[in-house]
Amino acid sequence: MSIEKTKLSVILASLPRVMKVARRINAAFRQHLEAGSGIIQVRLKDNSVARHYILRDGRIDTAKGLHADPDLDIAFVDAGVALRFLHPNPDQGDIVHFIKNYQVEMVGDDAVGVWFATLVKKMQSGMWKQGGKMPDSTIRYVTNTNGGPVYVFVRDGRIIRTTPIDLAADDPESWTIHARGRSFTPRRQATVNVHALSMKSVVYSERRLKYPMKRVDFDPDGDRNPQNRGKSGYERISWDEALRIVAGEIKRQKTQHGPGSISILHGAHHQMGNVGYWLSALMRFSNIVGATMMEFSPISWEGWYWGAQHHYGNSLRLGLPGAYGTLEDCLKECEMIVFWSSDPEATSGLYGGGEGTQRRLWAKELGVDFVHIDPHFNSTAQMLGGKWLPVRPTTDSALAHAIMHVWITEGTFDQAFVEKHTTGFEDWRAYILGESDGTPKTPKWQEDETGIPARDVVSLARQWARKKTYLAAGGLGTGFGGACRSATGQQWARNMILLMAMQGWGRPGVNFGNLQCGVPLDGTTYFPGYAEGGISGELNKTAAAINNFTRMPHVLTMNPVKQRLPRELSMEGIRDGHCSGYAWDGMSLETQFAKVDYPMTGYSKVHMLYQYGASSFGTTMNSSRLIDMYRDPSVECVVNQAIWQEGETQFADIILPACTVVEREDISEVCGCAGFAHHNQSQMNHRMIVMQHKCIEPLWESKSDYRIFTEILTRLGFGSMYSEGCDEIDWCKRVFQSSDIGRHISWSEFLKKGYVVLPPQLEDARDPVYMRWLHEDGKKNVPEPHPLPGDYSGEFLDGLQTQSGKIEFLPNSLRRGDPDNPERPVLNRYLPAWEGRTTADLARKYPLQLVSSHPRYSFHTQADGKGSHVSEIRDHRLTVDGYAYWIVRLNARDAAERGVAAGSLVKVYNDRAAVICAADVSPLVARGTVKTFESSAEFDFVIGSDGKVLDRGGCMNLLTPSRTQAKGTRAIAPNSCLVNIDRWDGVWGAA
Amino acid sequence: MMADLKWNMVVDVALCTNCNNCVVATQDEYMGNAFPGYSAPSAPGVKVMEIDRHVRGADAMVDVSYVPRMCQHCDDAPCVRQGDEAVVKRADGIVIIDPAKARGRRDLVNACPHGAVVWNDVENVPQIWTFDAHLLDQGWSAPRCVQACPSGAMAVHKVTDADMAARVEKEGLTVWDPQAGTKPRVYYRHLDRVTTHFIGVQIHAGEGDGEINVSGAEVELTLDGRRVMAARSDAFGEVRFDGLADASSGYAVRISHPDYPADTCVVEGALTESRVVTVKLGR
């Protein structure tokens, strides 16, 4: 026998001894051992080495040679492969390689395979210590949220409190920016949003889904009663029955209808993490099942993706500008910040906690001027003060044109920059001056449209030209949300780029931003963001291919179903059996012109909806449409896997209760997205990577999403393939090992402490300022791997992604891809909204314009409703007669005309639906505008006598139009929404 | 001497953004947690801390201030007087309603002139913001609300009364309702944003396409003909005279600019709230 074979025999023979030691000292191992049983056989393919293990009732027995009837047979091609595979600290690349090339084969009962692989892993992972013991006998864990990381203090398996994390003295030093004779250093805390601090209230919410449930009149083997979805009640069933029904239905769907009939639907966000995230665990599940996935529109980027990017590129940011170096440049140079539909104090950028607040207060201390263009005197305006220009919703582009008119007629724009770095300006100039269409876009011209006095436009334009100005467009300052989500959203975003082009974008003190991004952090230390797909193995619909897939070897997964259901049209797709959208794909400017047709030739139409989470009524336009979708007779089965009974959970046939992020392990970077939001963590004052501890055991009968997927797939024989023999903690370690943070902290220390802070960039090695290279005629010099090399028209790093390599006033990509579209013209002319004050008939009936922004206090539906602390915040929901109503904000005069008193209930309505809200009456909203937030988690409805939905949960998107911003796009336009408001004196239920 | 050190809180109204971290951090601390001797568990809807909104101005000249309100830990607290043994004033200045002794004491809710005592129906006790005394006693350096505040609007100081008095004097701190005479240990900075008014002036000139904001005008505020303060109009032709107390009628603004004839505008009526006046020059 060779030395390797001898060695293997010895190792296999000694394994039971090692396991017996583990059984004695390792509680997690012992529990797992006692929870399962099986006969596992390990051998070389030629049977020259063979041994089997009989594991039953916690006993460990073994014998040399083959077993007559093993539950699981593991066969290695040779002893060398076996030794490397069985190594206590194996090379994960080896393991994946051996599996992919059939050098190791596992045959038998998949459930035993998953159980045994996990058992082996627990010999190590069961000994890992998580969290730290505190003097008051609590254990201090850490988790991460969409609103920042928190310490979680636990005693006797119960969460006592959650607090923001103050950096320790031995965490790396913070950065300092020297500007205008002052030094600015951030507070040493990872600041959080209020929805992060509400964690405990939603974890222990009475609205948690506690057990698997089945709709009482859903019989998978008989009458399914789809018409009763949203009406009938539920009965508790066992996990065994739930999994049997779901796995059985997956099989039945595929057998009966063929590929494509199962559709997996989900929201845009999940609780933070790299393992449990929808782009990770769910994507891996979807690919292995083979499912029709949704085609999203980038719904917070809309106008930038479908519009702005055509002028200057940045498709790999979905049209948003980058922010490198802008914090320091802004603090040193900037004299005025124009916040245009930009309320970072409300929206916290994206996952930014309270990080930007202190920096904006520095700008105030420095005497920077502020202007706020927004129909709402918003939270940021309230904090900073400055000039408020209450523009009418959807008319912002007219204001932008008039500003440019002043600059052109007064010669106060950067003519040298325009000449050198842009194309098409002459045509643009002729349009603005009215030479080409007879209408000069003067300040007076815009007055009737926008409601902004012409004199204020002149003042603004002159100040802007005179002062070094940052344009804060959207919540991030570099786009995102707000005005880009209306019928005129892409016009507006396009104008933002053109304004900056005329003022010499990249010149010191002239850039995009609102101090939310561009912090001098070190971006070179690699840690994956959630958009990198985590454990998904999906290379095309995540950013895994860039780093994750090579850094964390794991088995590739591919979805054989190429059919996709455009999210905003999924209701029509189900109802009518067909629909069409356009692609979300940032690889180039051109990919968005591709049509996405449902159904795709050859695939089955959808007959099963596997809904993940329950946010759609609060987040999908004209969302009454969902009711018909769920009740459509062609939908044979609806599964809802969710944490809480809320939103659309009430429309499911089978409910699978998932646990929250604090009841399972995960790992993530605070504010870390990667992908289309590359270096998103530059919103943070300190880069922080978090071990998301399993702080408590899953409550009631809930299970982690990963566990649910594993158990469904194990019933179909895919469990080992899905899990790769890993529990969530094992995946966390694999993510840790795939990153660079091992240079800063060991795995065991990371597990105990729960986070690591990465040092900032050295002061003299900070990133250059965004677009400075263009301004200075240099080559691109910021650490942003965009555009793709093939998208440079000239030399590598020379110029922009556009055909000319310059900022194009009349984009070539639109000329080529969509040349004759009257709703998205090549020349970005002003087109009034298709739902707004100029649609006179509708406006007479519904004279108020509803603006529903990203919510301030909840993260979309997360932390809203369900008895959360957030729902008791006066400015989020208002409790009237014991019910917490959503809030609409309206001008005192609009309220008075309708007899609406502050704090009273009102009915907000149009032809689509009606929502009962509580009124906040003040002068802080311009006349004619109603300001609210989107993303109510509560959908509490009746169907009125007019057949329309009447909701008191607060789903304002019941009212918003589902029409796309412009032909040729799939851009949502919720901020083009006319409504009226009446006092609500009705009695709920008596309607 | 250590025994002389007492807790005080300072809230900067100018820095409060209404983010509600203080409110929710406090709810988080007491939800489901009993701290014997300090506090019974909280209950849904029972909030011992709230943020009040104060809006000033009209049209497009407005401002907003937020004032976190909670137990003021008064040195001359009516609740302590009325509470007998149930409400205790500790040596470090903190007021505690003993959750065991105060069972059923609904009367204590009305004892507080600041409205800071709330009733918890589930636990059948009156409750206040305890300064998170149970945490301070364990060595925490600040209560939850202070730690959770991202803008630094809240701070606590454990100092002697003499040192605090000096700070109050130096920093111009005030208390919420001095008339109540209860000697609060919670102080506010920039509370004048709530207690005083502003007069906003918008100045423009010209007609039609020629209408412009007049910047750089010298604007003087007078009360009964006496100069109160003066400022130049900004790029948008605006001036804000802030910090004005309630006054009967008598305010006026005088505007002078080299390009226009001087103008005076009387602020009609009594000043009981912030006002915005628009002046068109050259008529």
Coordinates of C-alpha atoms in Angstrom, one line a residue, chain A residues 163-479:
Chain A
T163 CA -26.7 50.4 21.2
P164 CA -24.6 52.2 18.6
I165 CA -20.9 51.1 18.6
D166 CA -18.4 53.6 20.0
L167 CA -15.0 52.9 18.6
A168 CA -12.5 51.6 21.1
A169 CA -9.2 53.3 21.9
D170 CA -7.3 50.6 20.0
D171 CA -9.3 51.0 16.9
P172 CA -7.4 52.8 14.2
E173 CA -7.1 56.6 14.3
S174 CA -9.7 58.6 12.4
W175 CA -8.9 60.9 9.5
T176 CA -8.5 64.6 9.8
I177 CA -9.3 67.2 7.1
H178 CA -7.6 70.6 7.3
A179 CA -9.8 73.2 5.7
R180 CA -9.9 77.0 5.9
G181 CA -7.7 77.1 9.0
R182 CA -9.7 74.4 10.8
S183 CA -9.2 70.7 11.4
F184 CA -12.1 68.3 11.1
T185 CA -12.1 64.9 12.6
P186 CA -15.2 62.7 12.9
R187 CA -16.8 61.5 16.0
R188 CA -15.5 58.0 16.9
Q189 CA -18.8 56.2 16.6
A190 CA -20.6 54.2 13.9
T191 CA -23.7 56.3 14.0
V192 CA -27.0 54.7 13.3
N193 CA -30.5 55.4 12.1
V194 CA -33.5 55.0 14.3
H195 CA -34.6 51.9 12.4
A196 CA -31.4 50.2 13.5
L197 CA -32.2 51.0 17.1
S198 CA -35.7 49.6 16.7
M199 CA -34.4 46.1 16.1
K200 CA -35.5 44.7 19.5
S201 CA -39.1 45.9 19.0
V202 CA -39.4 44.1 15.7
V203 CA -37.6 41.0 16.7
Y204 CA -40.1 40.4 19.5
S205 CA -43.0 41.8 17.6
E206 CA -46.4 40.0 18.1
R207 CA -46.6 40.1 14.4
R208 CA -43.8 37.7 13.9
L209 CA -44.7 34.6 11.9
K210 CA -44.3 32.0 14.5
Y211 CA -45.2 28.8 12.8
P212 CA -45.6 27.5 9.3
M213 CA -49.2 28.1 8.2
K214 CA -51.6 27.0 5.5
R215 CA -54.6 28.9 4.2
V216 CA -57.6 27.0 5.5
D217 CA -59.2 26.6 2.1
F218 CA -56.0 25.8 0.2
D219 CA -55.9 22.1 -0.6
P220 CA -52.8 21.2 -2.6
D221 CA -54.4 17.9 -3.6
G222 CA -57.9 19.4 -4.2
D223 CA -59.5 22.7 -4.4
R224 CA -57.1 25.6 -4.1
N225 CA -59.5 28.5 -4.1
P226 CA -57.2 31.2 -5.5
Q227 CA -60.1 33.7 -5.4
N228 CA -60.0 33.6 -1.6
R229 CA -56.4 34.8 -1.2
G230 CA -56.4 37.8 1.1
K231 CA -59.7 36.7 2.5
S232 CA -59.4 33.4 4.2
G233 CA -57.7 32.6 7.5
Y234 CA -54.8 30.3 8.2
E235 CA -54.1 27.1 10.2
R236 CA -50.9 26.1 11.8
I237 CA -49.1 23.2 10.2
S238 CA -45.8 21.5 11.0
W239 CA -42.5 22.3 9.3
D240 CA -42.6 18.8 7.9
E241 CA -46.0 19.3 6.2
A242 CA -45.0 22.8 5.0
L243 CA -41.8 21.6 3.4
R244 CA -43.5 18.6 1.9
I245 CA -46.2 20.8 0.3
V246 CA -43.6 23.3 -1.0
A247 CA -41.1 20.7 -2.3
G248 CA -44.0 18.8 -3.8
E249 CA -45.4 21.8 -5.6
I250 CA -42.0 22.7 -7.0
K251 CA -41.8 19.2 -8.5
R252 CA -45.4 19.3 -9.7
Q253 CA -44.9 22.7 -11.4
K254 CA -41.9 21.6 -13.3
T255 CA -43.4 18.3 -14.3
Q256 CA -46.8 19.7 -15.3
H257 CA -45.8 23.0 -16.9
G258 CA -42.1 22.8 -17.7
P259 CA -39.3 25.3 -16.9
G260 CA -40.4 28.9 -16.1
S261 CA -43.6 28.2 -14.2
I262 CA -42.1 28.9 -10.8
S263 CA -41.5 32.6 -10.3
I264 CA -39.5 33.9 -7.3
L265 CA -40.4 37.4 -6.3
H266 CA -38.7 39.6 -3.8
G267 CA -38.2 43.2 -2.6
A268 CA -35.1 45.2 -3.5
H269 CA -33.6 45.0 0.0
H270 CA -33.0 42.5 2.8
Q271 CA -31.6 42.6 6.2
M272 CA -27.9 43.3 5.8
G273 CA -25.4 40.5 5.2
N274 CA -23.4 38.6 2.6
V275 CA -24.7 35.2 3.3
G276 CA -28.5 35.5 4.1
Y277 CA -29.0 38.4 1.6
W278 CA -31.5 37.8 -1.3
L279 CA -28.7 38.2 -3.8
S280 CA -26.9 35.4 -2.0
A281 CA -28.9 32.6 -0.3
L282 CA -32.1 33.3 -2.3
M283 CA -30.2 33.6 -5.6
R284 CA -28.5 30.3 -5.0
F285 CA -31.8 28.7 -4.2
S286 CA -33.5 30.2 -7.3
N287 CA -30.7 29.0 -9.6
I288 CA -30.8 25.5 -8.3
V289 CA -34.6 25.3 -8.4
G290 CA -34.7 27.0 -11.9
A291 CA -37.1 29.9 -11.7
T292 CA -38.4 32.9 -13.5
M293 CA -36.8 35.8 -11.8
M294 CA -37.9 39.4 -11.7
E295 CA -36.4 42.0 -14.0
F296 CA -36.1 45.1 -11.8
S297 CA -35.8 48.6 -12.9
P298 CA -33.2 50.4 -10.9
I299 CA -36.0 52.1 -9.0
S300 CA -33.9 54.5 -6.9
W301 CA -31.7 55.5 -9.8
E302 CA -34.4 55.9 -12.4
G303 CA -33.7 59.2 -14.1
W304 CA -30.0 58.7 -13.9
Y305 CA -30.0 55.3 -15.5
W306 CA -32.7 55.9 -18.2
G307 CA -31.5 59.5 -18.8
A308 CA -28.4 61.1 -17.3
Q309 CA -25.9 58.4 -18.2
H310 CA -26.4 58.9 -21.9
H311 CA -24.8 62.3 -21.6
Y312 CA -21.6 61.3 -19.8
G313 CA -21.4 57.6 -19.1
N314 CA -21.1 56.0 -15.7
S315 CA -23.4 53.1 -16.7
L316 CA -21.7 50.9 -14.1
R317 CA -23.0 53.3 -11.5
L318 CA -26.4 53.2 -13.3
G319 CA -25.7 56.8 -14.3
L320 CA -24.7 58.3 -10.9
P321 CA -21.5 60.3 -10.6
G322 CA -18.7 59.1 -8.3
A323 CA -17.7 61.0 -5.2
Y324 CA -13.9 60.4 -4.7
G325 CA -12.2 63.2 -2.9
T326 CA -15.2 65.4 -2.8
L327 CA -15.6 65.7 1.0
E328 CA -12.2 67.3 1.4
D329 CA -12.7 69.4 -1.8
C330 CA -16.1 70.6 -0.6
L331 CA -14.9 71.6 2.9
K332 CA -11.8 73.4 1.5
E333 CA -13.2 75.1 -1.5
C334 CA -17.0 75.1 -1.8
E335 CA -18.9 78.3 -1.2
M336 CA -22.5 77.2 -1.9
I337 CA -24.3 73.9 -1.9
V338 CA -27.5 73.7 -4.0
F339 CA -29.6 70.8 -2.6
W340 CA -31.9 69.8 -5.4
S341 CA -34.4 67.2 -4.4
S342 CA -31.8 66.2 -1.8
D343 CA -32.6 65.4 1.8
P344 CA -29.8 63.4 3.2
E345 CA -30.9 64.0 6.8
A346 CA -34.0 62.0 5.9
T347 CA -32.7 59.3 3.6
S348 CA -29.1 59.0 5.1
G349 CA -27.7 58.5 1.6
L350 CA -27.9 54.8 1.3
Y351 CA -27.3 52.8 4.5
G352 CA -25.4 55.8 5.8
G353 CA -26.7 56.0 9.4
G354 CA -26.1 59.5 10.9
E355 CA -22.6 59.7 9.4
G356 CA -23.1 62.7 7.1
T357 CA -24.9 64.9 9.7
Q358 CA -21.7 66.0 11.5
R359 CA -20.0 66.8 8.1
R360 CA -22.9 68.9 6.9
L361 CA -22.8 70.8 10.2
W362 CA -19.1 71.5 9.6
A363 CA -20.1 73.2 6.3
K364 CA -22.6 75.3 8.2
E365 CA -19.9 76.3 10.6
L366 CA -17.7 77.3 7.7
G367 CA -20.3 79.7 6.4
V368 CA -21.1 77.8 3.2
D369 CA -24.4 79.0 1.7
F370 CA -27.3 76.6 1.2
V371 CA -30.1 76.5 -1.2
H372 CA -32.9 74.0 -1.1
I373 CA -35.0 73.2 -4.2
D374 CA -37.8 71.0 -3.0
P375 CA -41.6 71.4 -2.6
H376 CA -41.0 70.4 1.1
F377 CA -38.9 72.4 3.5
N378 CA -37.2 69.1 4.2
S379 CA -35.2 67.7 7.2
T380 CA -31.9 68.9 5.7
A381 CA -33.3 72.3 5.0
Q382 CA -34.6 72.4 8.5
M383 CA -31.2 71.6 10.0
L384 CA -29.0 73.8 7.8
G385 CA -31.3 76.7 6.9
G386 CA -30.7 78.7 3.7
K387 CA -32.9 79.8 0.8
W388 CA -35.9 77.6 0.1
L389 CA -37.2 77.4 -3.4
P390 CA -40.4 75.4 -3.2
V391 CA -40.6 74.1 -6.7
R392 CA -43.7 72.4 -8.0
P393 CA -43.2 68.6 -8.3
T394 CA -42.1 67.4 -11.8
T395 CA -41.3 70.9 -13.1
D396 CA -37.7 71.1 -11.9
S397 CA -36.4 70.8 -15.5
A398 CA -38.0 74.1 -16.4
L399 CA -36.1 75.8 -13.6
A400 CA -32.9 74.1 -14.7
H401 CA -33.4 75.5 -18.2
A402 CA -33.9 79.0 -16.9
I403 CA -30.8 78.9 -14.8
M404 CA -28.8 77.9 -17.9
H405 CA -30.6 80.7 -19.8
V406 CA -29.2 83.3 -17.4
W407 CA -25.7 81.8 -17.6
I408 CA -25.8 81.9 -21.4
T409 CA -27.2 85.4 -21.8
E410 CA -24.9 86.7 -19.1
G411 CA -21.9 84.7 -20.3
T412 CA -21.3 83.3 -16.8
F413 CA -20.6 79.7 -17.6
D414 CA -17.2 77.9 -18.0
Q415 CA -16.9 78.4 -21.8
A416 CA -13.4 76.9 -21.9
F417 CA -14.6 73.7 -20.3
V418 CA -17.7 73.5 -22.5
E419 CA -15.5 74.0 -25.6
K420 CA -13.0 71.4 -24.6
H421 CA -14.9 68.7 -22.8
T422 CA -18.4 68.7 -24.3
T423 CA -20.1 68.3 -27.6
G424 CA -23.4 69.6 -29.0
F425 CA -23.5 72.8 -27.0
E426 CA -24.5 74.9 -30.0
D427 CA -27.7 73.0 -30.4
W428 CA -28.4 73.1 -26.7
R429 CA -27.7 76.9 -26.6
A430 CA -30.1 77.5 -29.5
Y431 CA -32.8 75.5 -27.7
I432 CA -32.3 77.3 -24.4
L433 CA -32.3 80.7 -26.1
G434 CA -35.4 79.8 -28.1
E435 CA -33.7 80.1 -31.4
S436 CA -34.7 76.7 -32.5
D437 CA -38.2 76.5 -31.1
G438 CA -39.2 80.1 -30.6
T439 CA -39.5 79.9 -26.9
P440 CA -36.6 81.4 -24.9
K441 CA -36.3 79.4 -21.6
T442 CA -36.2 82.6 -19.5
P443 CA -36.7 82.8 -15.7
K444 CA -40.1 84.4 -16.5
W445 CA -41.0 81.5 -18.8
Q446 CA -40.5 79.0 -16.0
E447 CA -42.4 81.0 -13.4
D448 CA -45.9 79.8 -14.2
E449 CA -44.6 76.2 -14.6
T450 CA -42.5 75.9 -11.4
G451 CA -44.1 78.5 -9.1
I452 CA -40.6 79.9 -8.4
P453 CA -40.5 83.7 -9.0
A454 CA -38.3 84.7 -11.9
R455 CA -36.3 87.0 -9.7
D456 CA -35.3 84.1 -7.4
V457 CA -34.1 82.1 -10.5
V458 CA -31.9 85.1 -11.5
S459 CA -30.5 85.4 -8.0
L460 CA -29.8 81.7 -7.9
A461 CA -28.2 81.6 -11.3
R462 CA -26.0 84.5 -10.5
Q463 CA -24.9 83.2 -7.1
W464 CA -24.2 79.8 -8.7
A465 CA -22.0 81.3 -11.4
R466 CA -20.3 83.6 -8.9
K467 CA -19.6 81.0 -6.2
K468 CA -17.9 77.7 -6.3
T469 CA -20.9 75.5 -6.0
Y470 CA -21.6 71.9 -5.2
L471 CA -24.8 70.5 -6.7
A472 CA -26.5 68.1 -4.3
A473 CA -28.7 66.2 -6.6
G474 CA -30.8 63.5 -4.9
G475 CA -30.2 61.9 -1.5
L476 CA -26.6 60.9 -2.0
G477 CA -25.8 64.3 -3.5
T478 CA -24.7 62.2 -6.5
G479 CA -28.2 61.2 -7.4

